[in-house]
Structure formats: C-alpha cells, structure tokens
Amino acid sequence: MPAPEAGSLFANRVRGMEGSTIRELLKVNARDTISLAGGYPSPESFPLAKINLLHQRIQSRPDYASSILQYGPTEGLPELLDVLPDFLSRENRQVIATPENIAITAGSQQALSILGMMLINPGDEVAVESPTYLGALQAFSPCKPKYVEIETDQDGIISSSLEQAFIDHPKIKFLYTIPTFQNPTGRTIPLERRQLIADILKRHGKLAVEDDPYSELRYEGEPIPSIQSMAPDNVIHLFTFSKTFAPDVRIGGMVGPKEFIEKANLIKQGTSLYTSNYNQALIYEYIKSGFLEEHLPEIVGLYRPKRDAMAQTITENFPEIFEFTLSKGGMFIWVKLKKEFEILSEKINIKDVLEEAKKNKVSFVPGAPFFAQTTGNEVAMRLNFTNQPVENIVQAVRIIGEILKQRLQVA
C-alpha cells in the first residue's frame, strides 16, 4: 500500500512554512563557534546552588508529596498564582494582577502561540513594531495574519505612527510590542510615550500584547512601569522566568482581562493540558524565599561588563557608516546602517557577511528575519552579549568588523 502523501494532508496554515530561524540559531549555538546569535542567558547566571536548595525544599514538603508529580490544573499551581501578583507589581512592571487574571504557560513563547490561536483568523491585521521579535512572527504566522508595521525610532514605537495605523486599519486585532529592552533592538519606550500609547489604545478600543522578558535585566537608569499598568483593560502582559532562573524550566505566563485568560486556559487545555507542577513549585519557592531578589543583582553584575565590552569593540572596529543601540538592559545590541548611508545597502549583503563570519567560527543574526515585511537584505544585525565571555565577544566583534570593512573595499 502506498504511504499517504503528506503534502495533500497538511492544513493550509502550515503550507509554505519554512525552516525555523530560531531552531537554526539553536543548532549554531551548539557548534564549535563563538555565537552571538541565539538569545541565550549565560549558564553562569543560573542560580545552581539555590536551585539545589529549592529541590530539597520541594522534596521535603509533605503537602507536595502526593500531588507534585500528578496532573495539575491548567490555570497553574495555586501557590505560584498566589505569589505572582506581588512579583508582577514590582517597580519594573507595576502590573495590575490577581490570581484569577493570570495564566501560566511554558515560557512566554507558548503564550504567544496561544494568543495567535485565540485572536487571529486568516487575513486579520496585526500591528507589530518594525523590527520585531522573530519568535512572535513565527508564533502568529501559521494563523495567516496580515502584518501592519509600526514605525520606530531610538525610543521604540512612534505614537503618531500607531495612531495612524489604527485610523488607516480600523480592523487591526491587536498590537504586539516589547516596550522594555526590545528584541532585537534593545530599545525602551520612555514613560511619556507609554502613556501616549495607552491613551491611543483606550481611545480606539484596541488590544495590545505587551511582551516583557527582560525588564528585570536593567543595567542603568530607572525602571519604567508597564503599559498594562496604564491601560489594564486593553493590554495582555507576558512574563517569563527563562532569563532570571533558567530557560529549561519553561515557566512564564500572561496577565489579562478575565475573558482572555479563561479562553487562553481552554486553548492550553487542548494542547499541553497543564504546565509542570514541579517546575512551577521551583519558581514559587524561588520567589517566596527571596532568592529571586537576591539573585537579580548578580545577573546584572555579570551582564553589564559584557554589554560594555561589546559596545566598545563595535565602536572601535565597525565601519563608521554603522550605528548601534546601546541598550540600558536586556540581552542584545542592534547594529544597522546609518540612514545617510542607506544608498550602500545594495552593496552590502548581510547574508554573505554572515557566511564569511561562519567560516571564521563566528555567528550572529542578520536583520531580515525581524521584519514582518522584509526586503530580504536589511543591513542590520542582532548581537547577543549574554552567553559569551568578554574575550570571545571582543574576538567575534573584531572579526565581523573586519569582514564589513573588507566588503566595503570590494564594493
């Protein structure tokens, strides 16, 4: 009997799907190379000693013994849900939350996938920053949206561009934004502009998905409250512990109006059923014990010198026609061609630069995957500084800078 023809069986939503950029980044990171590509936290940032203590606490609690390895509630571990409102109300978020309007997910990536399934019909318009997080595009794209790109500057979303988008596209389903230390640019939307965005959302009756994986990782400056704190009825706020505990634990979630959270839990029930009770207990104990507050300064102290070393090496080694965003936190530096030199964009193929870098055992992410409406050769790159020692960062940036100089000479 012949085997079934896979191509004829695939649903429309997955036809035409190409290889995952994120998956390819994970492969590159595992090879013998200096990877500035994937958004990896440093293994040195994992609180291993504290994790061992947390395991001991969980295993010694009699109330966990009969239930911790059993199926759990889709909504989340009750103990974790009870402590999250205080965590979310910290000065870097100031999110308004109760246990009832929080849903636990496998990191914020699962939250993005759930939101795509919940909100997007084929052809629906979704507003995204230009550029934006490629993982969000990957989560939303199987649902076949039409993307509306919102202009950005060094302070993130330009509020007038957002306002005009809602006027020109009144059926936009939602705005997706990363206001704090944005991926890929590292930019942060300042307080005044957040207030404008919140007002625009309320005035037009629109929803925003506010993704916040990085706001705990601030190296300088004062914390800025979330957009959700200014428009709680118009914003679904995403959080994760992948950057402040360990990615493998896969604990994150969303905060939103009750009807969205109820629907999200129904979708999750039909996909993953529930999230690991044990891993949720680790995060509960991590927060409850005060270990999180103790550990955050250690992470910041580890990452700040890496960011500074990368910024200094870019300044010293990249051609002057490039500029970069010096983020006040997060995990990335975004390098791009200065606007006045965009005429040279046809002469610099970033994919070729990447291939040459790979030959020298260095990798990074070219700019194109971060644009919903890409030209295919945006002369930009995202460089991660958290997952390499300073000496590797300096070596890799020097190599990329030399390749760029050689390309310009050839051009």
GROMACS .gro file of C-alpha atoms in nm:
model
  411
    1MET     CA    1   0.000   0.000   0.000
    2PRO     CA    2   0.137   0.347  -0.081
    3ALA     CA    3   0.219   0.584   0.203
    4PRO     CA    4  -0.008   0.888   0.243
    5GLU     CA    5   0.105   1.197   0.055
    6ALA     CA    6   0.198   1.441   0.328
    7GLY     CA    7   0.164   1.750   0.112
    8SER     CA    8  -0.201   1.685   0.042
    9LEU     CA    9  -0.277   1.632   0.411
   10PHE     CA   10  -0.116   1.943   0.558
   11ALA     CA   11  -0.356   2.211   0.680
   12ASN     CA   12  -0.346   2.540   0.494
   13ARG     CA   13  -0.195   2.712   0.797
   14VAL     CA   14   0.128   2.512   0.773
   15ARG     CA   15   0.168   2.503   0.396
   16GLY     CA   16   0.456   2.721   0.287
   17MET     CA   17   0.612   2.722   0.633
   18GLU     CA   18   0.989   2.745   0.604
   19GLY     CA   19   1.267   2.639   0.835
   20SER     CA   20   1.261   2.798   1.179
   21THR     CA   21   1.520   3.070   1.224
   22ILE     CA   22   1.512   3.008   1.599
   23ARG     CA   23   1.577   2.635   1.551
   24GLU     CA   24   1.871   2.711   1.324
   25LEU     CA   25   2.009   2.950   1.588
   26LEU     CA   26   1.991   2.676   1.848
   27LYS     CA   27   2.189   2.446   1.619
   28VAL     CA   28   2.454   2.709   1.554
   29ASN     CA   29   2.494   2.776   1.924
   30ALA     CA   30   2.583   2.411   1.986
   31ARG     CA   31   2.867   2.405   1.736
   32ASP     CA   32   3.233   2.491   1.778
   33THR     CA   33   3.179   2.862   1.722
   34ILE     CA   34   3.151   3.194   1.902
   35SER     CA   35   2.779   3.250   1.877
   36LEU     CA   36   2.637   3.598   1.918
   37ALA     CA   37   2.316   3.463   1.764
   38GLY     CA   38   2.063   3.300   1.997
   39GLY     CA   39   1.913   3.489   2.289
   40TYR     CA   40   2.076   3.266   2.546
   41PRO     CA   41   2.130   3.365   2.908
   42SER     CA   42   2.472   3.276   3.041
   43PRO     CA   43   2.492   2.942   3.224
   44GLU     CA   44   2.680   3.140   3.490
   45SER     CA   45   2.353   3.324   3.554
   46PHE     CA   46   2.172   3.007   3.660
   47PRO     CA   47   2.138   3.004   4.042
   48LEU     CA   48   2.260   2.645   4.072
   49ALA     CA   49   2.324   2.647   4.449
   50LYS     CA   50   1.984   2.798   4.512
   51ILE     CA   51   1.821   2.551   4.273
   52ASN     CA   52   1.962   2.264   4.478
   53LEU     CA   53   1.812   2.416   4.792
   54LEU     CA   54   1.479   2.460   4.616
   55HIS     CA   55   1.476   2.092   4.514
   56GLN     CA   56   1.536   1.997   4.877
   57ARG     CA   57   1.251   2.218   4.996
   58ILE     CA   58   1.008   2.074   4.745
   59GLN     CA   59   1.102   1.716   4.823
   60SER     CA   60   1.073   1.775   5.196
   61ARG     CA   61   0.724   1.927   5.189
   62PRO     CA   62   0.463   1.664   5.274
   63ASP     CA   63   0.184   1.863   5.106
   64TYR     CA   64   0.372   1.833   4.774
   65ALA     CA   65   0.448   1.462   4.803
   66SER     CA   66   0.111   1.330   4.685
   67SER     CA   67   0.046   1.586   4.414
   68ILE     CA   68   0.361   1.741   4.274
   69LEU     CA   69   0.411   1.469   4.009
   70GLN     CA   70   0.041   1.435   3.931
   71TYR     CA   71  -0.160   1.611   3.660
   72GLY     CA   72  -0.213   1.972   3.758
   73PRO     CA   73  -0.468   2.247   3.699
   74THR     CA   74  -0.446   2.410   3.358
   75GLU     CA   75  -0.456   2.756   3.516
   76GLY     CA   76  -0.139   2.695   3.714
   77LEU     CA   77  -0.013   2.585   4.054
   78PRO     CA   78  -0.227   2.772   4.311
   79GLU     CA   79   0.074   2.857   4.527
   80LEU     CA   80   0.252   3.021   4.233
   81LEU     CA   81  -0.059   3.208   4.122
   82ASP     CA   82  -0.090   3.349   4.476
   83VAL     CA   83   0.263   3.499   4.481
   84LEU     CA   84   0.276   3.626   4.123
   85PRO     CA   85   0.067   3.943   4.178
   86ASP     CA   86   0.333   4.076   4.417
   87PHE     CA   87   0.612   3.981   4.174
   88LEU     CA   88   0.431   4.149   3.884
   89SER     CA   89   0.369   4.465   4.088
   90ARG     CA   90   0.745   4.530   4.133
   91GLU     CA   91   0.861   4.871   4.011
   92ASN     CA   92   0.988   4.742   3.676
   93ARG     CA   93   0.635   4.627   3.577
   94GLN     CA   94   0.370   4.763   3.817
   95VAL     CA   95   0.128   4.521   3.652
   96ILE     CA   96  -0.221   4.508   3.799
   97ALA     CA   97  -0.294   4.138   3.861
   98THR     CA   98  -0.489   3.892   4.070
   99PRO     CA   99  -0.453   3.512   4.062
  100GLU     CA  100  -0.772   3.495   3.856
  101ASN     CA  101  -0.635   3.702   3.568
  102ILE     CA  102  -0.304   3.514   3.533
  103ALA     CA  103  -0.246   3.210   3.310
  104ILE     CA  104   0.072   3.001   3.342
  105THR     CA  105   0.238   2.890   3.018
  106ALA     CA  106   0.554   2.711   2.906
  107GLY     CA  107   0.757   3.030   2.884
  108SER     CA  108   0.618   3.332   2.704
  109GLN     CA  109   0.661   3.155   2.369
  110GLN     CA  110   0.366   2.926   2.441
  111ALA     CA  111   0.169   3.233   2.543
  112LEU     CA  112   0.236   3.385   2.200
  113SER     CA  113   0.117   3.069   2.026
  114ILE     CA  114  -0.198   3.057   2.238
  115LEU     CA  115  -0.270   3.421   2.163
  116GLY     CA  116  -0.227   3.359   1.792
  117MET     CA  117  -0.480   3.075   1.806
  118MET     CA  118  -0.715   3.283   2.019
  119LEU     CA  119  -0.711   3.610   1.829
  120ILE     CA  120  -0.610   3.565   1.465
  121ASN     CA  121  -0.826   3.450   1.177
  122PRO     CA  122  -0.672   3.423   0.829
  123GLY     CA  123  -0.645   3.773   0.687
  124ASP     CA  124  -0.677   3.954   1.019
  125GLU     CA  125  -0.449   4.256   1.061
  126VAL     CA  126  -0.192   4.253   1.340
  127ALA     CA  127   0.022   4.556   1.422
  128VAL     CA  128   0.389   4.491   1.501
  129GLU     CA  129   0.693   4.703   1.563
  130SER     CA  130   0.943   4.741   1.280
  131PRO     CA  131   1.159   4.547   1.357
  132THR     CA  132   1.004   4.297   1.599
  133TYR     CA  133   1.074   3.968   1.775
  134LEU     CA  134   1.106   3.692   1.515
  135GLY     CA  135   0.963   3.434   1.758
  136ALA     CA  136   0.638   3.630   1.773
  137LEU     CA  137   0.619   3.632   1.393
  138GLN     CA  138   0.681   3.259   1.398
  139ALA     CA  139   0.401   3.208   1.652
  140PHE     CA  140   0.149   3.426   1.470
  141SER     CA  141   0.225   3.347   1.105
  142PRO     CA  142   0.063   2.999   1.090
  143CYS     CA  143  -0.264   3.180   1.163
  144LYS     CA  144  -0.216   3.376   0.837
  145PRO     CA  145  -0.242   3.737   0.958
  146LYS     CA  146  -0.164   4.047   0.755
  147TYR     CA  147   0.102   4.247   0.936
  148VAL     CA  148   0.087   4.623   0.972
  149GLU     CA  149   0.433   4.755   1.060
  150ILE     CA  150   0.455   5.044   1.305
  151GLU     CA  151   0.743   5.286   1.261
  152THR     CA  152   1.001   5.305   1.539
  153ASP     CA  153   1.289   5.530   1.637
  154GLN     CA  154   1.551   5.518   1.914
  155ASP     CA  155   1.267   5.534   2.168
  156GLY     CA  156   1.067   5.249   2.016
  157ILE     CA  157   0.714   5.282   1.875
  158ILE     CA  158   0.639   5.625   1.732
  159SER     CA  159   0.299   5.705   1.881
  160SER     CA  160   0.180   5.903   1.578
  161SER     CA  161   0.255   5.602   1.356
  162LEU     CA  162   0.047   5.380   1.585
  163GLU     CA  163  -0.239   5.630   1.585
  164GLN     CA  164  -0.233   5.650   1.205
  165ALA     CA  165  -0.224   5.271   1.175
  166PHE     CA  166  -0.542   5.241   1.380
  167ILE     CA  167  -0.706   5.509   1.164
  168ASP     CA  168  -0.598   5.353   0.834
  169HIS     CA  169  -0.660   4.995   0.952
  170PRO     CA  170  -0.957   5.011   1.189
  171LYS     CA  171  -0.987   4.631   1.195
  172ILE     CA  172  -0.642   4.570   1.348
  173LYS     CA  173  -0.692   4.289   1.600
  174PHE     CA  174  -0.407   4.382   1.833
  175LEU     CA  175  -0.068   4.547   1.867
  176TYR     CA  176   0.231   4.330   1.961
  177THR     CA  177   0.508   4.521   2.138
  178ILE     CA  178   0.816   4.468   2.356
  179PRO     CA  179   0.844   4.808   2.528
  180THR     CA  180   1.144   4.734   2.752
  181PHE     CA  181   1.486   4.639   2.607
  182GLN     CA  182   1.317   4.528   2.288
  183ASN     CA  183   1.425   4.220   2.096
  184PRO     CA  184   1.606   4.278   1.861
  185THR     CA  185   1.692   4.647   1.908
  186GLY     CA  186   1.735   4.680   2.285
  187ARG     CA  187   1.528   5.000   2.275
  188THR     CA  188   1.299   5.107   2.559
  189ILE     CA  189   0.983   5.312   2.519
  190PRO     CA  190   1.004   5.604   2.767
  191LEU     CA  191   0.731   5.677   3.020
  192GLU     CA  192   0.569   5.966   2.835
  193ARG     CA  193   0.540   5.768   2.514
  194ARG     CA  194   0.396   5.468   2.700
  195GLN     CA  195   0.127   5.696   2.837
  196LEU     CA  196   0.051   5.814   2.484
  197ILE     CA  197   0.031   5.454   2.361
  198ALA     CA  198  -0.201   5.362   2.647
  199ASP     CA  199  -0.424   5.657   2.563
  200ILE     CA  200  -0.431   5.559   2.194
  201LEU     CA  201  -0.529   5.202   2.282
  202LYS     CA  202  -0.813   5.323   2.504
  203ARG     CA  203  -0.933   5.585   2.259
  204HIS     CA  204  -0.951   5.337   1.972
  205GLY     CA  205  -1.072   5.046   2.187
  206LYS     CA  206  -0.772   4.833   2.083
  207LEU     CA  207  -0.585   4.546   2.245
  208ALA     CA  208  -0.207   4.528   2.292
  209VAL     CA  209   0.006   4.225   2.373
  210GLU     CA  210   0.292   4.357   2.584
  211ASP     CA  211   0.583   4.111   2.593
  212ASP     CA  212   0.826   4.167   2.881
  213PRO     CA  213   1.102   3.906   2.908
  214TYR     CA  214   1.381   4.147   3.001
  215SER     CA  215   1.276   4.427   3.236
  216GLU     CA  216   1.444   4.264   3.538
  217LEU     CA  217   1.776   4.289   3.349
  218ARG     CA  218   1.834   4.664   3.384
  219TYR     CA  219   2.197   4.783   3.392
  220GLU     CA  220   2.136   5.156   3.428
  221GLY     CA  221   1.854   5.406   3.458
  222GLU     CA  222   1.528   5.392   3.647
  223PRO     CA  223   1.256   5.128   3.599
  224ILE     CA  224   0.956   5.225   3.387
  225PRO     CA  225   0.607   5.085   3.458
  226SER     CA  226   0.435   4.863   3.204
  227ILE     CA  227   0.179   4.982   2.953
  228GLN     CA  228  -0.057   4.735   3.123
  229SER     CA  229  -0.037   4.943   3.441
  230MET     CA  230  -0.176   5.238   3.241
  231ALA     CA  231  -0.446   5.050   3.045
  232PRO     CA  232  -0.516   4.717   3.218
  233ASP     CA  233  -0.839   4.656   3.024
  234ASN     CA  234  -0.657   4.698   2.691
  235VAL     CA  235  -0.336   4.502   2.750
  236ILE     CA  236  -0.232   4.140   2.785
  237HIS     CA  237   0.107   4.137   2.961
  238LEU     CA  238   0.351   3.847   2.912
  239PHE     CA  239   0.624   3.742   3.155
  240THR     CA  240   0.883   3.465   3.181
  241PHE     CA  241   1.145   3.331   3.422
  242SER     CA  242   1.370   3.198   3.146
  243LYS     CA  243   1.608   3.494   3.182
  244THR     CA  244   1.608   3.518   3.561
  245PHE     CA  245   1.602   3.150   3.661
  246ALA     CA  246   1.670   2.902   3.377
  247PRO     CA  247   1.515   2.851   3.032
  248ASP     CA  248   1.473   2.475   3.066
  249VAL     CA  249   1.220   2.516   3.346
  250ARG     CA  250   0.983   2.675   3.089
  251ILE     CA  251   0.771   2.884   3.323
  252GLY     CA  252   0.607   3.204   3.205
  253GLY     CA  253   0.260   3.335   3.160
  254MET     CA  254   0.019   3.612   3.074
  255VAL     CA  255  -0.190   3.865   3.264
  256GLY     CA  256  -0.506   3.999   3.106
  257PRO     CA  257  -0.877   4.068   3.134
  258LYS     CA  258  -1.059   3.765   3.270
  259GLU     CA  259  -1.233   3.665   2.945
  260PHE     CA  260  -0.898   3.641   2.763
  261ILE     CA  261  -0.740   3.438   3.041
  262GLU     CA  262  -1.034   3.195   3.051
  263LYS     CA  263  -1.012   3.141   2.675
  264ALA     CA  264  -0.633   3.102   2.691
  265ASN     CA  265  -0.669   2.829   2.951
  266LEU     CA  266  -0.922   2.645   2.734
  267ILE     CA  267  -0.678   2.651   2.441
  268LYS     CA  268  -0.391   2.538   2.663
  269GLN     CA  269  -0.606   2.253   2.796
  270GLY     CA  270  -0.643   2.124   2.442
  271THR     CA  271  -0.271   2.146   2.366
  272SER     CA  272  -0.043   2.086   2.664
  273LEU     CA  273  -0.316   2.023   2.926
  274TYR     CA  274  -0.110   2.173   3.208
  275THR     CA  275   0.238   2.303   3.298
  276SER     CA  276   0.481   2.103   3.512
  277ASN     CA  277   0.374   2.129   3.876
  278TYR     CA  278   0.730   2.061   3.988
  279ASN     CA  279   0.878   2.341   3.781
  280GLN     CA  280   0.608   2.580   3.895
  281ALA     CA  281   0.691   2.485   4.253
  282LEU     CA  282   1.056   2.571   4.185
  283ILE     CA  283   0.955   2.921   4.075
  284TYR     CA  284   0.714   2.959   4.367
  285GLU     CA  285   0.985   2.871   4.617
  286TYR     CA  286   1.236   3.091   4.430
  287ILE     CA  287   1.009   3.394   4.469
  288LYS     CA  288   0.874   3.313   4.816
  289SER     CA  289   1.219   3.255   4.968
  290GLY     CA  290   1.353   3.589   4.843
  291PHE     CA  291   1.612   3.413   4.626
  292LEU     CA  292   1.494   3.599   4.315
  293GLU     CA  293   1.558   3.940   4.470
  294GLU     CA  294   1.899   3.821   4.592
  295HIS     CA  295   1.998   3.683   4.253
  296LEU     CA  296   1.896   3.967   4.022
  297PRO     CA  297   2.192   4.193   4.118
  298GLU     CA  298   2.426   3.901   4.044
  299ILE     CA  299   2.283   3.860   3.693
  300VAL     CA  300   2.307   4.234   3.627
  301GLY     CA  301   2.666   4.238   3.755
  302LEU     CA  302   2.751   3.952   3.520
  303TYR     CA  303   2.594   4.103   3.208
  304ARG     CA  304   2.678   4.473   3.232
  305PRO     CA  305   3.054   4.430   3.160
  306LYS     CA  306   2.970   4.208   2.863
  307ARG     CA  307   2.742   4.470   2.716
  308ASP     CA  308   3.004   4.739   2.770
  309ALA     CA  309   3.277   4.528   2.609
  310MET     CA  310   3.063   4.461   2.303
  311ALA     CA  311   2.970   4.828   2.265
  312GLN     CA  312   3.329   4.944   2.294
  313THR     CA  313   3.455   4.683   2.046
  314ILE     CA  314   3.185   4.775   1.792
  315THR     CA  315   3.284   5.142   1.823
  316GLU     CA  316   3.649   5.057   1.767
  317ASN     CA  317   3.613   4.801   1.487
  318PHE     CA  318   3.297   4.856   1.280
  319PRO     CA  319   3.299   5.093   0.982
  320GLU     CA  320   3.170   5.439   1.073
  321ILE     CA  321   2.873   5.400   0.839
  322PHE     CA  322   2.715   5.172   1.103
  323GLU     CA  323   2.542   5.273   1.426
  324PHE     CA  324   2.414   5.074   1.720
  325THR     CA  325   2.171   5.099   2.007
  326LEU     CA  326   2.335   5.087   2.350
  327SER     CA  327   2.055   4.924   2.545
  328LYS     CA  328   2.020   5.004   2.913
  329GLY     CA  329   1.934   4.640   2.978
  330GLY     CA  330   1.831   4.313   2.819
  331MET     CA  331   2.047   4.086   2.606
  332PHE     CA  332   2.112   4.243   2.265
  333ILE     CA  333   2.284   4.516   2.069
  334TRP     CA  334   2.132   4.605   1.731
  335VAL     CA  335   2.372   4.729   1.464
  336LYS     CA  336   2.244   4.888   1.145
  337LEU     CA  337   2.349   5.105   0.855
  338LYS     CA  338   2.315   5.475   0.929
  339LYS     CA  339   2.027   5.635   0.744
  340GLU     CA  340   2.251   5.866   0.543
  341PHE     CA  341   2.440   5.565   0.405
  342GLU     CA  342   2.138   5.355   0.304
  343ILE     CA  343   2.241   5.405  -0.059
  344LEU     CA  344   2.511   5.147   0.012
  345SER     CA  345   2.259   4.880   0.116
  346GLU     CA  346   2.266   4.718  -0.227
  347LYS     CA  347   2.643   4.674  -0.197
  348ILE     CA  348   2.642   4.501   0.143
  349ASN     CA  349   2.476   4.161   0.163
  350ILE     CA  350   2.444   4.074   0.531
  351LYS     CA  351   2.381   3.707   0.449
  352ASP     CA  352   2.720   3.698   0.275
  353VAL     CA  353   2.878   3.869   0.575
  354LEU     CA  354   2.724   3.600   0.799
  355GLU     CA  355   2.856   3.318   0.577
  356GLU     CA  356   3.204   3.468   0.588
  357ALA     CA  357   3.177   3.504   0.967
  358LYS     CA  358   3.078   3.139   0.998
  359LYS     CA  359   3.397   3.041   0.815
  360ASN     CA  360   3.577   3.222   1.095
  361LYS     CA  361   3.372   3.036   1.360
  362VAL     CA  362   3.151   3.335   1.444
  363SER     CA  363   2.773   3.369   1.409
  364PHE     CA  364   2.510   3.638   1.454
  365VAL     CA  365   2.154   3.700   1.337
  366PRO     CA  366   2.105   3.914   1.024
  367GLY     CA  367   1.835   4.178   1.037
  368ALA     CA  368   1.586   4.046   0.782
  369PRO     CA  369   1.401   3.785   0.999
  370PHE     CA  370   1.296   4.058   1.242
  371PHE     CA  371   1.087   4.246   0.985
  372ALA     CA  372   0.731   4.136   0.912
  373GLN     CA  373   0.766   4.288   0.565
  374THR     CA  374   1.130   4.224   0.485
  375THR     CA  375   1.331   4.323   0.180
  376GLY     CA  376   1.547   4.018   0.244
  377ASN     CA  377   1.863   4.220   0.299
  378GLU     CA  378   1.809   4.475   0.574
  379VAL     CA  379   2.164   4.589   0.652
  380ALA     CA  380   2.141   4.519   1.022
  381MET     CA  381   2.233   4.251   1.272
  382ARG     CA  382   2.139   4.145   1.624
  383LEU     CA  383   2.429   4.062   1.851
  384ASN     CA  384   2.379   3.878   2.180
  385PHE     CA  385   2.626   3.958   2.458
  386THR     CA  386   2.500   3.747   2.749
  387ASN     CA  387   2.617   3.399   2.653
  388GLN     CA  388   2.987   3.454   2.581
  389PRO     CA  389   3.283   3.556   2.795
  390VAL     CA  390   3.421   3.904   2.732
  391GLU     CA  391   3.726   3.776   2.542
  392ASN     CA  392   3.503   3.586   2.298
  393ILE     CA  393   3.277   3.887   2.249
  394VAL     CA  394   3.577   4.105   2.165
  395GLN     CA  395   3.721   3.847   1.925
  396ALA     CA  396   3.390   3.787   1.745
  397VAL     CA  397   3.304   4.155   1.704
  398ARG     CA  398   3.652   4.227   1.567
  399ILE     CA  399   3.609   3.951   1.310
  400ILE     CA  400   3.268   4.082   1.198
  401GLY     CA  401   3.405   4.435   1.181
  402GLU     CA  402   3.696   4.325   0.963
  403ILE     CA  403   3.461   4.140   0.726
  404LEU     CA  404   3.243   4.450   0.692
  405LYS     CA  405   3.547   4.667   0.613
  406GLN     CA  406   3.665   4.417   0.350
  407ARG     CA  407   3.319   4.411   0.192
  408LEU     CA  408   3.312   4.787   0.167
  409GLN     CA  409   3.654   4.793   0.000
  410VAL     CA  410   3.537   4.536  -0.254
  411ALA     CA  411   3.216   4.731  -0.314
   0.00000   0.00000   0.00000
